[in-house]
Coordinates of C-alpha atoms in Angstrom, one line a residue:
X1 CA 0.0 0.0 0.0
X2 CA 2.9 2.5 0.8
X3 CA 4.8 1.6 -2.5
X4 CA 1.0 1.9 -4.6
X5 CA 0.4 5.3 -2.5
X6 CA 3.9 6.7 -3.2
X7 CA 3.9 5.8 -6.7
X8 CA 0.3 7.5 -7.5
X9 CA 1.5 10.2 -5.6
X10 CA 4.7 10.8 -7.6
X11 CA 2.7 10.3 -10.7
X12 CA 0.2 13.1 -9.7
X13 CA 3.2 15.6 -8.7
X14 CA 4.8 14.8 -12.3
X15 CA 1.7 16.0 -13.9
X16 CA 1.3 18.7 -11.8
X17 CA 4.9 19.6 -11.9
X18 CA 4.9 19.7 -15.9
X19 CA 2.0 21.7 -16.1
X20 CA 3.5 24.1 -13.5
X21 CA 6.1 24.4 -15.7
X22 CA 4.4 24.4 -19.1
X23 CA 2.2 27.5 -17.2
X24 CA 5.1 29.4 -15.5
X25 CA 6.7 29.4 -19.5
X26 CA 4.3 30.2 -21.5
X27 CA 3.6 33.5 -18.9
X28 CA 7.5 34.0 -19.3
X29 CA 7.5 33.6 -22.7
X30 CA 4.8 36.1 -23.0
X31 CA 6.2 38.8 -20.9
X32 CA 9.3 38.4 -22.7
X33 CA 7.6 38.8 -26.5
X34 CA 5.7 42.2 -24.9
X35 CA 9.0 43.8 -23.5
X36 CA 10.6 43.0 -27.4
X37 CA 6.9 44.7 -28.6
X38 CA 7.0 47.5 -26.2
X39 CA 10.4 48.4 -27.0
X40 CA 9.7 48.2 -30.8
X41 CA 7.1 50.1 -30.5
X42 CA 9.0 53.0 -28.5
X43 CA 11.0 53.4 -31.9
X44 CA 8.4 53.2 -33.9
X45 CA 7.0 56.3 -32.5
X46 CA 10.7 57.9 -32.1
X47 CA 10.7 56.9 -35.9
X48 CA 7.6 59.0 -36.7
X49 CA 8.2 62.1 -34.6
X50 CA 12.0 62.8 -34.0
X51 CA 15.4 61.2 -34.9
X52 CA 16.8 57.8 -34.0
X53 CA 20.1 57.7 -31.9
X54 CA 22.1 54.8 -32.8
X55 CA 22.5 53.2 -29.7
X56 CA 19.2 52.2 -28.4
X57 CA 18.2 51.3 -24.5
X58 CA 16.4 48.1 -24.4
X59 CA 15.6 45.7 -21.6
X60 CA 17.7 42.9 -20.7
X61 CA 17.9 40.1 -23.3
X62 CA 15.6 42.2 -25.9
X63 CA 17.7 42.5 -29.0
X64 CA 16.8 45.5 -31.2
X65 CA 17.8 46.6 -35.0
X66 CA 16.7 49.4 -37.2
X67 CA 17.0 49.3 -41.0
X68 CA 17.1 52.5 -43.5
X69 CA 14.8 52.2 -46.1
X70 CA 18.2 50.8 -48.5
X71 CA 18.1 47.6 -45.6
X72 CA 21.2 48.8 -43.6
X73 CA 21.5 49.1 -40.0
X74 CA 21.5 52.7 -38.8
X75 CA 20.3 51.7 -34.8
X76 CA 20.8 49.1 -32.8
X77 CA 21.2 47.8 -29.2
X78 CA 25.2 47.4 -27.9
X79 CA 26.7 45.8 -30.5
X80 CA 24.3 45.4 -32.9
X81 CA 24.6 48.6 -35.0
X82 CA 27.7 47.2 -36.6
X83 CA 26.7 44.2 -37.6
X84 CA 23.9 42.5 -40.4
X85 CA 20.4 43.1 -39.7
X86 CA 19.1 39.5 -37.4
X87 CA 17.1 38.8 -39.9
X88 CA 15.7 39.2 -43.9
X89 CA 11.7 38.4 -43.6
X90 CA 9.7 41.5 -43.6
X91 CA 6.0 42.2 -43.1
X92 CA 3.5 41.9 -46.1
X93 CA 2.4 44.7 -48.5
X94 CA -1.4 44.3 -46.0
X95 CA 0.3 44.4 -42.4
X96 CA 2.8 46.1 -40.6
X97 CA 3.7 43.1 -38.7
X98 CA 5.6 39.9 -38.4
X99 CA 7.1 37.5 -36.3
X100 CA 9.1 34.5 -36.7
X101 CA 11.0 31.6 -34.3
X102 CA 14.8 32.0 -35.9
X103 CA 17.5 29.5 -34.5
X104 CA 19.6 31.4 -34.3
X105 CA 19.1 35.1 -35.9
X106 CA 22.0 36.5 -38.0
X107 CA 24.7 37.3 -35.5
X108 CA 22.9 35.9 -32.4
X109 CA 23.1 32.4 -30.3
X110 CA 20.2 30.1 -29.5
X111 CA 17.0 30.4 -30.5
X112 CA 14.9 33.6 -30.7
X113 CA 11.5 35.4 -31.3
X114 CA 12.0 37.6 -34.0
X115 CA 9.4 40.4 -34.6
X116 CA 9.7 42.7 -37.2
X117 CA 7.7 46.2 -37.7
X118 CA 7.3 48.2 -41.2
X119 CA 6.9 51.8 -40.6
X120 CA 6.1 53.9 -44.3
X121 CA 8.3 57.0 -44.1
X122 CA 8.6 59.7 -47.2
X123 CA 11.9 58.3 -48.2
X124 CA 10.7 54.2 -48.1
X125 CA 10.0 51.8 -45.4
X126 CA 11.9 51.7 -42.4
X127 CA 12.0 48.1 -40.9
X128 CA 12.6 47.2 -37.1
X129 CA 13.6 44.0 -35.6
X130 CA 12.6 43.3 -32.2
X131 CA 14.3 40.0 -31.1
X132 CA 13.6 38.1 -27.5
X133 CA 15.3 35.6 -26.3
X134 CA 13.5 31.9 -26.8
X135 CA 12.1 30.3 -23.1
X136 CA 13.5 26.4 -23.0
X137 CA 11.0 24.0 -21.6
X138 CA 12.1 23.5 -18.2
X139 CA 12.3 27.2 -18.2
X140 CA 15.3 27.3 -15.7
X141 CA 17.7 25.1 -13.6
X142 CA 15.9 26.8 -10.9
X143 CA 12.4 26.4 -11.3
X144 CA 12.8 22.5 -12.1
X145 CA 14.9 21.8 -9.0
X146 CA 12.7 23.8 -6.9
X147 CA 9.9 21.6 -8.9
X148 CA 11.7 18.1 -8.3
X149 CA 12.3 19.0 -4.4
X150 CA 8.9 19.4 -3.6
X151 CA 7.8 16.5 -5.8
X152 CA 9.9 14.3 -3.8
X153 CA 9.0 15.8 -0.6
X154 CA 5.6 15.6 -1.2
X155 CA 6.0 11.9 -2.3
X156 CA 7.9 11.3 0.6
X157 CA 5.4 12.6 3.3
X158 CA 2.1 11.0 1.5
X159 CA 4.4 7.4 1.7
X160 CA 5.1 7.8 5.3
X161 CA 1.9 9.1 6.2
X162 CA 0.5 5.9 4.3
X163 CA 2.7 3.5 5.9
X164 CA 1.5 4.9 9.8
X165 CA -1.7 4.8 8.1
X166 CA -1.8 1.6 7.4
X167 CA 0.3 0.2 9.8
X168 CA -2.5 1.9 12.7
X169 CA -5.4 0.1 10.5
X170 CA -3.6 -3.5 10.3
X171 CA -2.4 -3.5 13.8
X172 CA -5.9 -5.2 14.9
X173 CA -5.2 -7.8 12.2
X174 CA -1.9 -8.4 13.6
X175 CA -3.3 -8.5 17.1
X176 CA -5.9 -11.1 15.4
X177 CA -3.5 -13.1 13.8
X178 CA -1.2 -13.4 17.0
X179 CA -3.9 -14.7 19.6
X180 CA -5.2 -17.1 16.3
X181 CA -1.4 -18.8 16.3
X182 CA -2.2 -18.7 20.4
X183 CA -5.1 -20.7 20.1
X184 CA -4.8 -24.7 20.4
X185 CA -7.0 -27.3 20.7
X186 CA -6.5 -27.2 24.6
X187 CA -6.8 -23.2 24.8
X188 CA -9.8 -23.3 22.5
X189 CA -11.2 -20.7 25.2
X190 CA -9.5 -17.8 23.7
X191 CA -11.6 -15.2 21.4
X192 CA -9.4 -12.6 19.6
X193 CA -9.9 -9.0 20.3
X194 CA -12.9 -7.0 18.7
X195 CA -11.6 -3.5 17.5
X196 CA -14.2 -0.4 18.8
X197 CA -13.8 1.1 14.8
X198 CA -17.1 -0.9 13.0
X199 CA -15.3 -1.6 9.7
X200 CA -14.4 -4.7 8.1
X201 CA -11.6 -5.4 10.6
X202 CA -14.3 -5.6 13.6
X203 CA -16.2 -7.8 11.2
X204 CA -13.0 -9.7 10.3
X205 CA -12.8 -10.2 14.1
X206 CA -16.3 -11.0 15.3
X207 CA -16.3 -13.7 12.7
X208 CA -12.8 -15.3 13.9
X209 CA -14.7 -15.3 17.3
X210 CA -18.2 -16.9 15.5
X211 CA -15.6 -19.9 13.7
X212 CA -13.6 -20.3 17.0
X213 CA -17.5 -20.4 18.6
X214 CA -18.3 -23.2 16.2
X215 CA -15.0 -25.0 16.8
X216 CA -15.0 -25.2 20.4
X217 CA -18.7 -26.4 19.9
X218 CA -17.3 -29.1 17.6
X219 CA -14.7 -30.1 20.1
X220 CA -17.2 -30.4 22.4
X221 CA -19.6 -32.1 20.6
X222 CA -16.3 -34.9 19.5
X223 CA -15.2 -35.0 23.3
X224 CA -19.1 -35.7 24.2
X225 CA -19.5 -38.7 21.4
X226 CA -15.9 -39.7 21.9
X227 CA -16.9 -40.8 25.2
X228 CA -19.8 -41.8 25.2
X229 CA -18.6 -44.1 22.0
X230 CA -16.5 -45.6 24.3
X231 CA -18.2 -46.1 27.2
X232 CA -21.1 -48.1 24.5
X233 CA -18.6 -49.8 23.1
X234 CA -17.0 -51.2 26.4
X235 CA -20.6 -52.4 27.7
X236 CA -20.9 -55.3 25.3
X237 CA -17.2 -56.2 25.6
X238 CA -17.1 -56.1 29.3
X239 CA -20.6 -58.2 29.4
X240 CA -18.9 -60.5 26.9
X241 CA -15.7 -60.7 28.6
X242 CA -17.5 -61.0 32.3
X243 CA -19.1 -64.3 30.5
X244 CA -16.3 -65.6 29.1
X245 CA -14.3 -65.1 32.0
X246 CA -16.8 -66.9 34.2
X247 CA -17.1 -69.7 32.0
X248 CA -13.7 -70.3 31.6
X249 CA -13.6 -70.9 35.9
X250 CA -16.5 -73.2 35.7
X251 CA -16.2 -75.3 32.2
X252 CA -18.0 -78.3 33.4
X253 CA -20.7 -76.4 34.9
X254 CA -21.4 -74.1 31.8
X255 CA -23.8 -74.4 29.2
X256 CA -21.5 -73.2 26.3
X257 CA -24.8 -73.0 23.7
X258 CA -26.4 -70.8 25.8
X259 CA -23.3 -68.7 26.9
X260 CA -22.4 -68.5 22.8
X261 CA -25.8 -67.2 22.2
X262 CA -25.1 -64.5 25.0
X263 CA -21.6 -63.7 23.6
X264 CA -22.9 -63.3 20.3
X265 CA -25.6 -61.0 21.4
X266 CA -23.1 -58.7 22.5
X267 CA -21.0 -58.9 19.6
X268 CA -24.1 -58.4 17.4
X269 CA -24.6 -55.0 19.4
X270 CA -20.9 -53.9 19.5
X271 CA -20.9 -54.7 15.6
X272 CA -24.5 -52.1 15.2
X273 CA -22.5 -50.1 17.0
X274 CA -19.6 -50.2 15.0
X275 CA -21.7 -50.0 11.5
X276 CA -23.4 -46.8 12.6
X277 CA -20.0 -45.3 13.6
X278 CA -18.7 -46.2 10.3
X279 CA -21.5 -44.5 8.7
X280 CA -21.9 -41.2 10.5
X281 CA -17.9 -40.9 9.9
X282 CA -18.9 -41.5 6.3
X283 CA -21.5 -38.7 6.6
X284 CA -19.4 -36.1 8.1
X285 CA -17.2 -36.9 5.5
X286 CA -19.6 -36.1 2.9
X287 CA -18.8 -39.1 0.7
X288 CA -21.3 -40.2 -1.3
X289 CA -21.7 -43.5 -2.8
X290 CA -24.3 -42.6 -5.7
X291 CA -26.1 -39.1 -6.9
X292 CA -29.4 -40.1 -9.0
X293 CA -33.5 -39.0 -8.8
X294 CA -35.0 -41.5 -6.2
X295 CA -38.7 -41.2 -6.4
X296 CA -39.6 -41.0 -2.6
X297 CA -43.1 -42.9 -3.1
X298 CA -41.9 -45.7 -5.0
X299 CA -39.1 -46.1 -2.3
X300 CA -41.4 -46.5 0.8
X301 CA -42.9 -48.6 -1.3
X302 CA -40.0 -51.2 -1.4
X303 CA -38.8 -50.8 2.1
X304 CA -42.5 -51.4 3.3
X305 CA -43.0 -54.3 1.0
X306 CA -39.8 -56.4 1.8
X307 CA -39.7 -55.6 5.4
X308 CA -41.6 -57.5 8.0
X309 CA -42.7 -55.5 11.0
X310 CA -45.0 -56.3 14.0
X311 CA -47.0 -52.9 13.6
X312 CA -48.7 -52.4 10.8
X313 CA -47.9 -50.0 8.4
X314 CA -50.3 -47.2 6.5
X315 CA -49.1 -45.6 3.4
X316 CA -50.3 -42.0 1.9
X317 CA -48.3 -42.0 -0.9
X318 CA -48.5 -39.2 -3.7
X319 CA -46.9 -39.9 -7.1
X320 CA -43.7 -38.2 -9.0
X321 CA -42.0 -37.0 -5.6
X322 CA -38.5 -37.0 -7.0
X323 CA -35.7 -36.0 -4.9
X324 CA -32.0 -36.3 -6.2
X325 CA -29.5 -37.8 -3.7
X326 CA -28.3 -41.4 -2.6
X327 CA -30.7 -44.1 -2.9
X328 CA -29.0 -46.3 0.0
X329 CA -29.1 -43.6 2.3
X330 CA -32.4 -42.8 1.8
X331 CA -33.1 -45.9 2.3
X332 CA -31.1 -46.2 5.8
X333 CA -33.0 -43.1 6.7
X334 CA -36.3 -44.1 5.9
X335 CA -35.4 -47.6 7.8
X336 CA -34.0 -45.8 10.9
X337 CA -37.3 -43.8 10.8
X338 CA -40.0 -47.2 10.5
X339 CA -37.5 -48.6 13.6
X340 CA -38.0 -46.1 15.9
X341 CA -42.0 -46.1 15.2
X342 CA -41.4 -49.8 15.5
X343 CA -40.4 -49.4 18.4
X344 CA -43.0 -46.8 20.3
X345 CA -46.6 -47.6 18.1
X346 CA -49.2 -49.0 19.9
X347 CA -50.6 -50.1 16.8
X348 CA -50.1 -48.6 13.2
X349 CA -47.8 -46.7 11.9
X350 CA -48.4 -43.9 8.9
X351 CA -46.3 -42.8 6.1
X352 CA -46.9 -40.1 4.1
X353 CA -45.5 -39.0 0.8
X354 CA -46.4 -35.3 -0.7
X355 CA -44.9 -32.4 -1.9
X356 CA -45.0 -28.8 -0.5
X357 CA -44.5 -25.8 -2.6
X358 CA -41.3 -27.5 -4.6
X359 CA -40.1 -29.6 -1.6
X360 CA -40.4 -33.5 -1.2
X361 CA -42.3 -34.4 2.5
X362 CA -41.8 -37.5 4.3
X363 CA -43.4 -38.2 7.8
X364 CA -43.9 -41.1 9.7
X365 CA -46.1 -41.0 12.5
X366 CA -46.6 -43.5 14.8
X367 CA -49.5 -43.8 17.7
X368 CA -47.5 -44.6 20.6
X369 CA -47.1 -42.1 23.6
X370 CA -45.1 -39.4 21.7
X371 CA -42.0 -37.1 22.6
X372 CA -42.1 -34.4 24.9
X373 CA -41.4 -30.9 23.3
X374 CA -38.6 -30.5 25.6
X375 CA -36.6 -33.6 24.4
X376 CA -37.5 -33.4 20.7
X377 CA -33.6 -32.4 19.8
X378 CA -32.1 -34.6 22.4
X379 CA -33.1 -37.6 20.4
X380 CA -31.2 -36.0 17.3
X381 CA -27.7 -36.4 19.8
X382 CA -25.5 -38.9 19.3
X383 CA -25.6 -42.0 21.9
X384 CA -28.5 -40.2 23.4
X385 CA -31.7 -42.2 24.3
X386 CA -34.2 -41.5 26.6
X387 CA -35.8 -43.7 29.6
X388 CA -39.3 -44.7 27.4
X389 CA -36.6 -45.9 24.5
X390 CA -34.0 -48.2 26.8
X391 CA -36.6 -49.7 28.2
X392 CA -38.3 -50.5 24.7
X393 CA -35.0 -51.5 23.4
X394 CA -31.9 -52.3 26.0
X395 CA -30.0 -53.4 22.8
X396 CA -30.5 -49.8 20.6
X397 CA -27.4 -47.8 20.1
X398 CA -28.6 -44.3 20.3
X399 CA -27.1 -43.5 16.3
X400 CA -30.2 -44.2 14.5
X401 CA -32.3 -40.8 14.7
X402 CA -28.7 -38.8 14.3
X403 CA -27.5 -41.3 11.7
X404 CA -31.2 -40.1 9.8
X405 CA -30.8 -36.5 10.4
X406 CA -27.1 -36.2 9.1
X407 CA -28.6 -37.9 5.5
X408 CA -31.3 -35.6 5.4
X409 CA -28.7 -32.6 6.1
X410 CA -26.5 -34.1 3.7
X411 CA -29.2 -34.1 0.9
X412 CA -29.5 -30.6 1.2
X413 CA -33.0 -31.2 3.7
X414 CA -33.9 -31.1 7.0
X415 CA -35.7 -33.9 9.5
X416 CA -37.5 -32.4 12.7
X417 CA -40.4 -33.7 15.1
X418 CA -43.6 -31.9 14.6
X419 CA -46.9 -31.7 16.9
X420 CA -49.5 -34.5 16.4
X421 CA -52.6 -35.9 17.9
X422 CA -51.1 -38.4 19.2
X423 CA -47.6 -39.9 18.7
X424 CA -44.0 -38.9 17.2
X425 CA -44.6 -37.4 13.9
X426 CA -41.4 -37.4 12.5
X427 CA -41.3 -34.9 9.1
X428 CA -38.4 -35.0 6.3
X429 CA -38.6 -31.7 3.9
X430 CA -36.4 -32.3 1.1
X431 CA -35.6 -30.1 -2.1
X432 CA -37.4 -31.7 -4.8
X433 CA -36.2 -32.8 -8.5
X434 CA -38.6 -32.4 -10.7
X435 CA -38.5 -33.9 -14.2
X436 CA -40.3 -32.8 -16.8
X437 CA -43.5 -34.9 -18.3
X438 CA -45.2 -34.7 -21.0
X439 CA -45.8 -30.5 -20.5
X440 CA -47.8 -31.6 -17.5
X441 CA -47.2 -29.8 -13.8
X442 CA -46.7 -32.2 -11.2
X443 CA -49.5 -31.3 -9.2
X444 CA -51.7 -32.6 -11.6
X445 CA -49.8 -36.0 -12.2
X446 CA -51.6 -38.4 -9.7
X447 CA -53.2 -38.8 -6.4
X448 CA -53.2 -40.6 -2.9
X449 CA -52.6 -44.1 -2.4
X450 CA -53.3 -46.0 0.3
X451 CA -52.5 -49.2 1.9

């Protein structure tokens, strides 16, 4: 920023610099041409009233010649009497003036402004030269030092003003930056500090402190499933182990079917467990297996049709509810879901297919007791489970509602527990593909089935 600042101010003195100097030489220049004028007009009127003296007064650097009508030099300035006339071009027969640029005039050095004045006398024309000597661009060694001084100082005051500048304005960053490289996973406490100025650096800053917010939420959340991960997964090898164990001090007196059968039970468990751990790591990973339009209907379909469950199941089912995403998942999802209805009906269980306003709808409600309003997002944490649910199932692993929530999430959709009548009414809102057939809109294609 210091070098850009410094370099458009040194660009903005040049300009202003040249035209300084342009302006100061063209006023120069003029005042120079009206003392030759003014002094060649003085003999002009000397001319026309009383005699010339041959050596004439003129101001410094003004050059000054009179010619007899016969074109020789009867006047003149010091030392310029003797010698040729400056110069041979002479006004027009229609004017009574001229001028010319001559480098140099007849007897002269450099370049000059040359004016020359016809005045009409009985005995012929009498001619005057008036010569002034030619400004050079830079007009002086003077002006243009004086010129490049200031430029520079100038420069050099705007770049050190723009360094302090923005050395004041970054100094938040760099107090940002330092507490950020502060920050480990064991001080995740830390927040960097918020600057009073509301610009984009206290912006800059609150949203450090919003990620590091997120973060330590993270960590949290992986400390929370971390252990309770573990302590699921040592329950079925410690019951396993504790049977194993007390088998092995009693062989004779052990019946080995029925102890197999109880280690396998825990194995079965610790093997759910690990399955549903594989596939929310898969899920936070974002890996998908396959990307294609599912049609949501014929789906529950499927999974309702090959499945055998003790409660039975009522489908509402409208047609051409596409959603684009993984079939398996949606699948898992939709399986988790009929589980845990499984699970808590009394009776019946009801699925429902529809769209809303360009969004796919899935619920399944069961007529079991319900969830309380208080818990409805406690059932969404991992490993959680609440008292009605381990005593329904000892054997669940607390993954399946989060496992279901994490695909909907991943496909872009939601999944949340709504009010009912009566029961958990568990709603999936999904963006919805929509293909295009036959011209027709798709809330015209179809109606309700049900089962």
């Amino acid at each position: 920023m210091t070098v850009i600042a410094g370099a458009v101010t040194a660009v903005v003195c040049a300009v202003l610099a040249v035209l300084i100097v342009a302006g100061v030489r063209g006023r120069v220049a003029d005042y120079k041409r009206q003392q030759a004028t003014s002094a060649a007009l003085q003999l002009v009127y000397l001319i026309n009233h009383e005699e010339v003296p041959p050596e004439l007064d003129a101001p410094e650097s003004v050059v000054l010649q009179v010619l007899n009508p016969r074109g020789r030099v009867v006047a003149g300035t010091p030392g310029m009497r003797a010698k040729r006339p400056i110069a041979r071009f002479v006004p027009d027969e229609r004017s009574v003036y001229a001028t010319k640029v001559l480098c140099p005039p007849a007897g002269l050095e450099g370049c000059m402004s040359v004016e020359a004045f016809r005045i009409s006398e009985e005995d012929g024309d009498w001619t005057i030269y008036a010569a002034a000597e030619s400004i050079p661009w830079y007009v002086s060694a003077g002006l243009c030092t004086f010129a490049i001084s200031l430029s520079l100082l100038i420069v050099l005051l705007a770049s050190l003003r723009t360094w302090r500048t923005v050395d004041q304005a970054l100094a938040p960053v760099d107090a940002i930056r330092a507490e950020l490289s502060e920050i480990t996973a064991r001080r995740s406490g830390h927040r960097v500090p918020v600057p009073e100025n509301r610009d984009e650096i206290r912006l800059l800053a609150e949203a450090a402190n919003a990620t590091l917010d997120r973060l330590d939420a993270a960590l949290a959340r992986q400390r929370s499933f971390t252990s309770d991960a573990s302590h699921d997964l040592r329950s079925p090898i410690a019951a396993a182990r504790a049977q194993l164990e007390e088998a092995l001090m009693y062989p004779d007196d052990v019946d080995w079917p029925r102890t197999g059968r109880t280690v396998l039970q825990s194995l079965d468990r610790l093997q759910a467990i690990v399955t549903d751990l594989l596939e929310l790591a898969r899920l936070d990973a974002e890996k998908w297996k396959d990307d294609e339009t599912v049609d949501l209907g014929a789906l529950v379909t499927i999974e309702v049709t090959r499945s055998e469950r003790s409660k039975r199941i009522a489908t509402h089912l409208q047609d051409a509810v596409t959603v684009r995403g993984d079939r398996l998942r949606l699948v898992r999802l939709l399986t988790n879901l009929l589980d845990n209805a499984e699970r808590h009906a009394d009776t019946q269980i009801d699925v429902t297919v529809r769209q809303e306003d360009g969004v796919a709808v899935l619920e399944v409600l069961d007529d079991g007791a319900g969830i309380a309003e208080a818990d409805r997002e406690v059932v969404f944490q991992r490993f959680a489970r609440l008292r009605d649910a381990q005593a329904r199932d000892a054997n669940g692993t607390g993954l399946g509602l989060p496992i279901a929530r994490e695909i909907a999430t991943s496909h872009g959709g939601d999944l949340t527990i709504e009010d009912s009548e009566r029961g958990a009414r568990f709603v999936l809102r999904i963006p919805r593909d929509t293909p295009e057939r036959d011209g027709k809109k798709d809330g015209d294609q179809g109606a309700d089935r049900k089962r």
